[in-house]
Tab-separated table of N, CA and C in Angstrom:
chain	number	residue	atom	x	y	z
A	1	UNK	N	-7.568	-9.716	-12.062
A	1	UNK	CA	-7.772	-8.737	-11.003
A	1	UNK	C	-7.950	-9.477	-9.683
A	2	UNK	N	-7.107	-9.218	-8.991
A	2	UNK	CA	-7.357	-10.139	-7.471
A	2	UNK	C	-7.631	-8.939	-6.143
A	3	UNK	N	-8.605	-9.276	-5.337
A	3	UNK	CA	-8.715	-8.238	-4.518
A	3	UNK	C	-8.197	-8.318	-3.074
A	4	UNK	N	-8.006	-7.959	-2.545
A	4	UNK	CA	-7.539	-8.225	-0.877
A	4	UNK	C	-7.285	-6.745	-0.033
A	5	UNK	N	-6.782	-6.747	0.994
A	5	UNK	CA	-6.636	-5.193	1.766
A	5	UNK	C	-5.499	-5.053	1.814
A	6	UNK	N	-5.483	-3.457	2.283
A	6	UNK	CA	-4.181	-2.606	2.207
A	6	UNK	C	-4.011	-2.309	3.484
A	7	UNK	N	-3.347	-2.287	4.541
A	7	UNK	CA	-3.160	-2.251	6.064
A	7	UNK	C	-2.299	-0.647	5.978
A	8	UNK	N	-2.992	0.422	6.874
A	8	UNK	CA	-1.805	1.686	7.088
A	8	UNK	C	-1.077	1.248	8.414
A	9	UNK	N	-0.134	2.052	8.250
A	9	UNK	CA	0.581	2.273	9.788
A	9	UNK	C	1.267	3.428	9.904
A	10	UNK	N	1.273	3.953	11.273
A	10	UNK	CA	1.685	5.300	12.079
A	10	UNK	C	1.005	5.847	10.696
A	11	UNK	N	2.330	7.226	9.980
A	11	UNK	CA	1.967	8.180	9.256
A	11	UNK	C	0.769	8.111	8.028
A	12	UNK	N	1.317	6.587	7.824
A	12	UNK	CA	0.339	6.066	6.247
A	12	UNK	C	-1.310	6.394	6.975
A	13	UNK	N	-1.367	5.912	7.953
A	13	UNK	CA	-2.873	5.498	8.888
A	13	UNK	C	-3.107	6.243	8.916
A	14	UNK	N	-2.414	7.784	9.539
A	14	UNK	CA	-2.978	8.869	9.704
A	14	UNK	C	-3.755	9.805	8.779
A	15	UNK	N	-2.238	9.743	7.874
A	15	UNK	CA	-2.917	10.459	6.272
A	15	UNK	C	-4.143	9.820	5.729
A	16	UNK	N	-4.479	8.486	5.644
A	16	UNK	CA	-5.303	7.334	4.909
A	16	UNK	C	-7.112	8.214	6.164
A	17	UNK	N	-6.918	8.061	7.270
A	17	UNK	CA	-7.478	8.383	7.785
A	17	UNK	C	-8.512	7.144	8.415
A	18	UNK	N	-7.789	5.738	8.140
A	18	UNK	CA	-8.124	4.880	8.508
A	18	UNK	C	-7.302	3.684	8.705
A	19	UNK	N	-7.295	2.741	9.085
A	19	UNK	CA	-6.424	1.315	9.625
A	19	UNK	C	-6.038	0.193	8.090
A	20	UNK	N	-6.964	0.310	7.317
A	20	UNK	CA	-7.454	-0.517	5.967
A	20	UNK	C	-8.339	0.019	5.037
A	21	UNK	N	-8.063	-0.458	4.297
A	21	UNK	CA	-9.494	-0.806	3.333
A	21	UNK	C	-9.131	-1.833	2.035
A	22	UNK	N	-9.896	-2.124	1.360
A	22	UNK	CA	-9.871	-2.839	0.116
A	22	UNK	C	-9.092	-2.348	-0.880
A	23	UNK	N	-8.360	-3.664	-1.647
A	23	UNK	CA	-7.834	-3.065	-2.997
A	23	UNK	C	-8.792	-3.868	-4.276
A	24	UNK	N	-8.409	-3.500	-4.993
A	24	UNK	CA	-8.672	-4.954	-6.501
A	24	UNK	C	-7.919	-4.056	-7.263
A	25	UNK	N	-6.653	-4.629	-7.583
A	25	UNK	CA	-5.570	-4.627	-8.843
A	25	UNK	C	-4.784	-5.530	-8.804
A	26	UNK	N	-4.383	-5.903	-9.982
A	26	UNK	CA	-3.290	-6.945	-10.542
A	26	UNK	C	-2.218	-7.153	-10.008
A	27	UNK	N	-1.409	-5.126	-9.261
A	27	UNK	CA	-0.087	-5.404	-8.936
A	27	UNK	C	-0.440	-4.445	-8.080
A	28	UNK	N	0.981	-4.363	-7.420
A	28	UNK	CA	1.166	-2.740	-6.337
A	28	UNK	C	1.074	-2.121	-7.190
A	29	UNK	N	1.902	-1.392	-8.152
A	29	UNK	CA	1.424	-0.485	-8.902
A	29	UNK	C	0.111	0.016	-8.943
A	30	UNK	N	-0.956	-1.022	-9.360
A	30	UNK	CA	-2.002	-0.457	-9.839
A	30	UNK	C	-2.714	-0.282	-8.331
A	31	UNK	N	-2.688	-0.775	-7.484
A	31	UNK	CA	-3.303	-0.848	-5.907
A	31	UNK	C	-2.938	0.288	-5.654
A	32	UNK	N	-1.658	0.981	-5.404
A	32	UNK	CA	-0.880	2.221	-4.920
A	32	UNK	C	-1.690	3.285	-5.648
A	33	UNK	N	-1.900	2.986	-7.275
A	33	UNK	CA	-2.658	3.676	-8.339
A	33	UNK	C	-3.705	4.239	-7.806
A	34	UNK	N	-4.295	3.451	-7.141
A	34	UNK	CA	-6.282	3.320	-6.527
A	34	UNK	C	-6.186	4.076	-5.381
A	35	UNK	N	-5.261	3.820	-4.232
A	35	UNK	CA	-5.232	4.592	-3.176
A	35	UNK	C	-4.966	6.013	-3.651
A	36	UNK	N	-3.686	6.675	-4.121
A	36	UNK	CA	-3.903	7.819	-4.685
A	36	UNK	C	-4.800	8.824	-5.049
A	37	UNK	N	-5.997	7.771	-6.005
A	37	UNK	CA	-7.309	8.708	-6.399
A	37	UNK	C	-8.180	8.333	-5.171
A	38	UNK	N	-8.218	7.844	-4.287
A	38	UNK	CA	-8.786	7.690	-3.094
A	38	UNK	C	-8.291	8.982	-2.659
A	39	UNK	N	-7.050	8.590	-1.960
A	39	UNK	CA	-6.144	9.774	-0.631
A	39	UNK	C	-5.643	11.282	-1.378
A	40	UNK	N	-6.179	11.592	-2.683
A	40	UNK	CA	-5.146	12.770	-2.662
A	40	UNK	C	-4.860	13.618	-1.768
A	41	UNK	N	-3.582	13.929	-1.844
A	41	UNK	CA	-3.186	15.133	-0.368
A	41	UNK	C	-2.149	14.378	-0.279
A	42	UNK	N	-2.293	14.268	1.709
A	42	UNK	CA	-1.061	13.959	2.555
A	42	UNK	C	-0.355	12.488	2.317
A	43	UNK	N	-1.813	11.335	2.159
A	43	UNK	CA	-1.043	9.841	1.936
A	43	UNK	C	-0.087	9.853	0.513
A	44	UNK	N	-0.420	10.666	-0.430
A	44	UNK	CA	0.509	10.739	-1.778
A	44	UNK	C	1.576	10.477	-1.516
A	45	UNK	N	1.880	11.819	-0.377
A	45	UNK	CA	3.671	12.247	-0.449
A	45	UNK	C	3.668	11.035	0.966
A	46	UNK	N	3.633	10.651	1.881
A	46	UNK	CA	3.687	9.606	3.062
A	46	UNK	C	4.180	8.306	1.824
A	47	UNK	N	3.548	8.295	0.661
A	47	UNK	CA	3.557	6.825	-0.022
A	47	UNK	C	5.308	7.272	-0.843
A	48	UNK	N	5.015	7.833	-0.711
A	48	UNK	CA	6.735	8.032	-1.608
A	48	UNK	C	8.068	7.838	-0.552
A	49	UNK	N	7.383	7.943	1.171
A	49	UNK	CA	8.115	7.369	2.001
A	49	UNK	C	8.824	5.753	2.685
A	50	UNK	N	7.328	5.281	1.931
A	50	UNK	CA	6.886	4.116	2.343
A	50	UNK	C	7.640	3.088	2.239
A	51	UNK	N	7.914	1.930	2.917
A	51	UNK	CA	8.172	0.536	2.150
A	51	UNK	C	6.898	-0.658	2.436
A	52	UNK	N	7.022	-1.378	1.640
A	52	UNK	CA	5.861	-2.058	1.389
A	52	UNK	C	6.153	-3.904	1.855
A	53	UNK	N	5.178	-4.156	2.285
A	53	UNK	CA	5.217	-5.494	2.423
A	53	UNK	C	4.039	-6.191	1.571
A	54	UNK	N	3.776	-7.518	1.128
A	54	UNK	CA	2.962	-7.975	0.297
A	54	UNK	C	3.201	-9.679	0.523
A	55	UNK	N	1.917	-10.063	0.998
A	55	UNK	CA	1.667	-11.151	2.029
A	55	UNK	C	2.777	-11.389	2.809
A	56	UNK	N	2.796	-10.500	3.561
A	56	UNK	CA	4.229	-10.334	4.587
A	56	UNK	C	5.674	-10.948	4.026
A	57	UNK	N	5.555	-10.858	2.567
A	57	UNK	CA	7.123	-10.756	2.263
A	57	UNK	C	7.767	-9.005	1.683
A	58	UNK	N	9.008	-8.817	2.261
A	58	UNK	CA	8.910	-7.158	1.678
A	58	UNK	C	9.368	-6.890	-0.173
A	59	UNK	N	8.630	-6.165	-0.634
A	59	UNK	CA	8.923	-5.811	-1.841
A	59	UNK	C	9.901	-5.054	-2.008
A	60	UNK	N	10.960	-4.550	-1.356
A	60	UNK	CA	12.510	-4.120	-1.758
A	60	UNK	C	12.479	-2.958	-2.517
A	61	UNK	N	12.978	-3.145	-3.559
A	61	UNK	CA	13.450	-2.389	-5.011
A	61	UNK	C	12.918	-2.620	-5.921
A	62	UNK	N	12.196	-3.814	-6.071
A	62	UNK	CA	11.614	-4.446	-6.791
A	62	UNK	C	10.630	-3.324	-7.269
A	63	UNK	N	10.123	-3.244	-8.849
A	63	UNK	CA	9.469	-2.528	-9.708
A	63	UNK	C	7.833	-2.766	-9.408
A	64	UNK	N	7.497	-2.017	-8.683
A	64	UNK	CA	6.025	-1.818	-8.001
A	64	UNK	C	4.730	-2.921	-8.946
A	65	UNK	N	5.045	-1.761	-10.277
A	65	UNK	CA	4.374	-2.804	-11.466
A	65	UNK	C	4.931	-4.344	-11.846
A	66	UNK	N	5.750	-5.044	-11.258
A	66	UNK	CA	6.241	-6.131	-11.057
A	66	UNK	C	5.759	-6.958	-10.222
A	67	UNK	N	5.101	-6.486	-8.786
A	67	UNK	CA	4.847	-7.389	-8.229
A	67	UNK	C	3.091	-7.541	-7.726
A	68	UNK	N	2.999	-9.032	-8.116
A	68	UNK	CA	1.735	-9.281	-8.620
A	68	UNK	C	0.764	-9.530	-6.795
A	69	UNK	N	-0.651	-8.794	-7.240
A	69	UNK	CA	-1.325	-9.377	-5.758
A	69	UNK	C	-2.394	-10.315	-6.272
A	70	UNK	N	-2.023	-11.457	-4.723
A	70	UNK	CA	-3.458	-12.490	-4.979
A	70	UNK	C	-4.541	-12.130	-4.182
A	71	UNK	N	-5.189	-13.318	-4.715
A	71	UNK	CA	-6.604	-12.814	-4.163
A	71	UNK	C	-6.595	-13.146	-2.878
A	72	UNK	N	-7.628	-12.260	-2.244
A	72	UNK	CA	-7.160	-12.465	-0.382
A	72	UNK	C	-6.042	-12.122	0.036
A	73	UNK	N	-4.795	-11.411	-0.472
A	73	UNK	CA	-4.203	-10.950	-0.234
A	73	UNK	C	-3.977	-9.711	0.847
A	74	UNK	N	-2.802	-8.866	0.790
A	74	UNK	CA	-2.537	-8.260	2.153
A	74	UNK	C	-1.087	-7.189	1.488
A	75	UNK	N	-1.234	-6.164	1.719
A	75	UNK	CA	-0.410	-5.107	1.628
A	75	UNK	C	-0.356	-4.023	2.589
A	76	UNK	N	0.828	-4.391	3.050
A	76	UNK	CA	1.201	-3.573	4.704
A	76	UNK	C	1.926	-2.317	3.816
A	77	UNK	N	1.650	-0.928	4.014
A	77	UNK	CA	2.412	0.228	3.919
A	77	UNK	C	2.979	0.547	4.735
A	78	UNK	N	4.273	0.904	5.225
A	78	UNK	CA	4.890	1.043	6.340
A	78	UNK	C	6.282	2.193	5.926
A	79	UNK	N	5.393	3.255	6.585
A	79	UNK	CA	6.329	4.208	6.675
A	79	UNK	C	7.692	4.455	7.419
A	80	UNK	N	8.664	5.254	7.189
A	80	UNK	CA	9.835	5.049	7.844
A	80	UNK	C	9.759	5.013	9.451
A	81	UNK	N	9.891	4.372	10.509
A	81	UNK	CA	10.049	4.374	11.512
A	81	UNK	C	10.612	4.567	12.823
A	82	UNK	N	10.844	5.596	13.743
A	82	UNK	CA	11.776	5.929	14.061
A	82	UNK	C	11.698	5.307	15.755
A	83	UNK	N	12.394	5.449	16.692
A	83	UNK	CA	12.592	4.984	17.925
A	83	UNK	C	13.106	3.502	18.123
A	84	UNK	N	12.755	2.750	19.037
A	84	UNK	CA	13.381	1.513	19.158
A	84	UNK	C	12.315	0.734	20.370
């Protein structure tokens, strides 16, 4: 179990109703897992928008439960973005 924070932005932040907070799980999966029973409501459906970064490399396509977090770690949610 490794713990580190989860960073929102624009929509994620809004729904979350805050900037961060803490995770402790093994993978995104289970981190995404935790926020959920945290945020039910609006961040749910915002997270199904999302793409994810994880120690600022992006997790893609890649299988959520696949990719592993360390400790002190960092998971940026970043919703679709629009303007320039």
């Amino acid at each position: 179990m490794a713990t580190g924070t989860i960073r929102y932005w624009a929509a994620a932040k809004a729904a979350a109703k805050k900037a961060e907070e803490p995770y402790s799980a093994r993978t995104l999966a289970e981190a995404l897992d935790e926020v959920r029973e945290r945020h039910p409501g609006e961040l749910t459906r915002v997270l199904l928008r999302c793409s994810f970064l994880v120690n600022d490399e992006p997790v893609g396509k890649r299988p959520h439960d696949a990719v592993l977090l360390s400790e002190g770690g960092t998971v940026e949610v970043l919703p679709p973005f629009a303007g320039g």
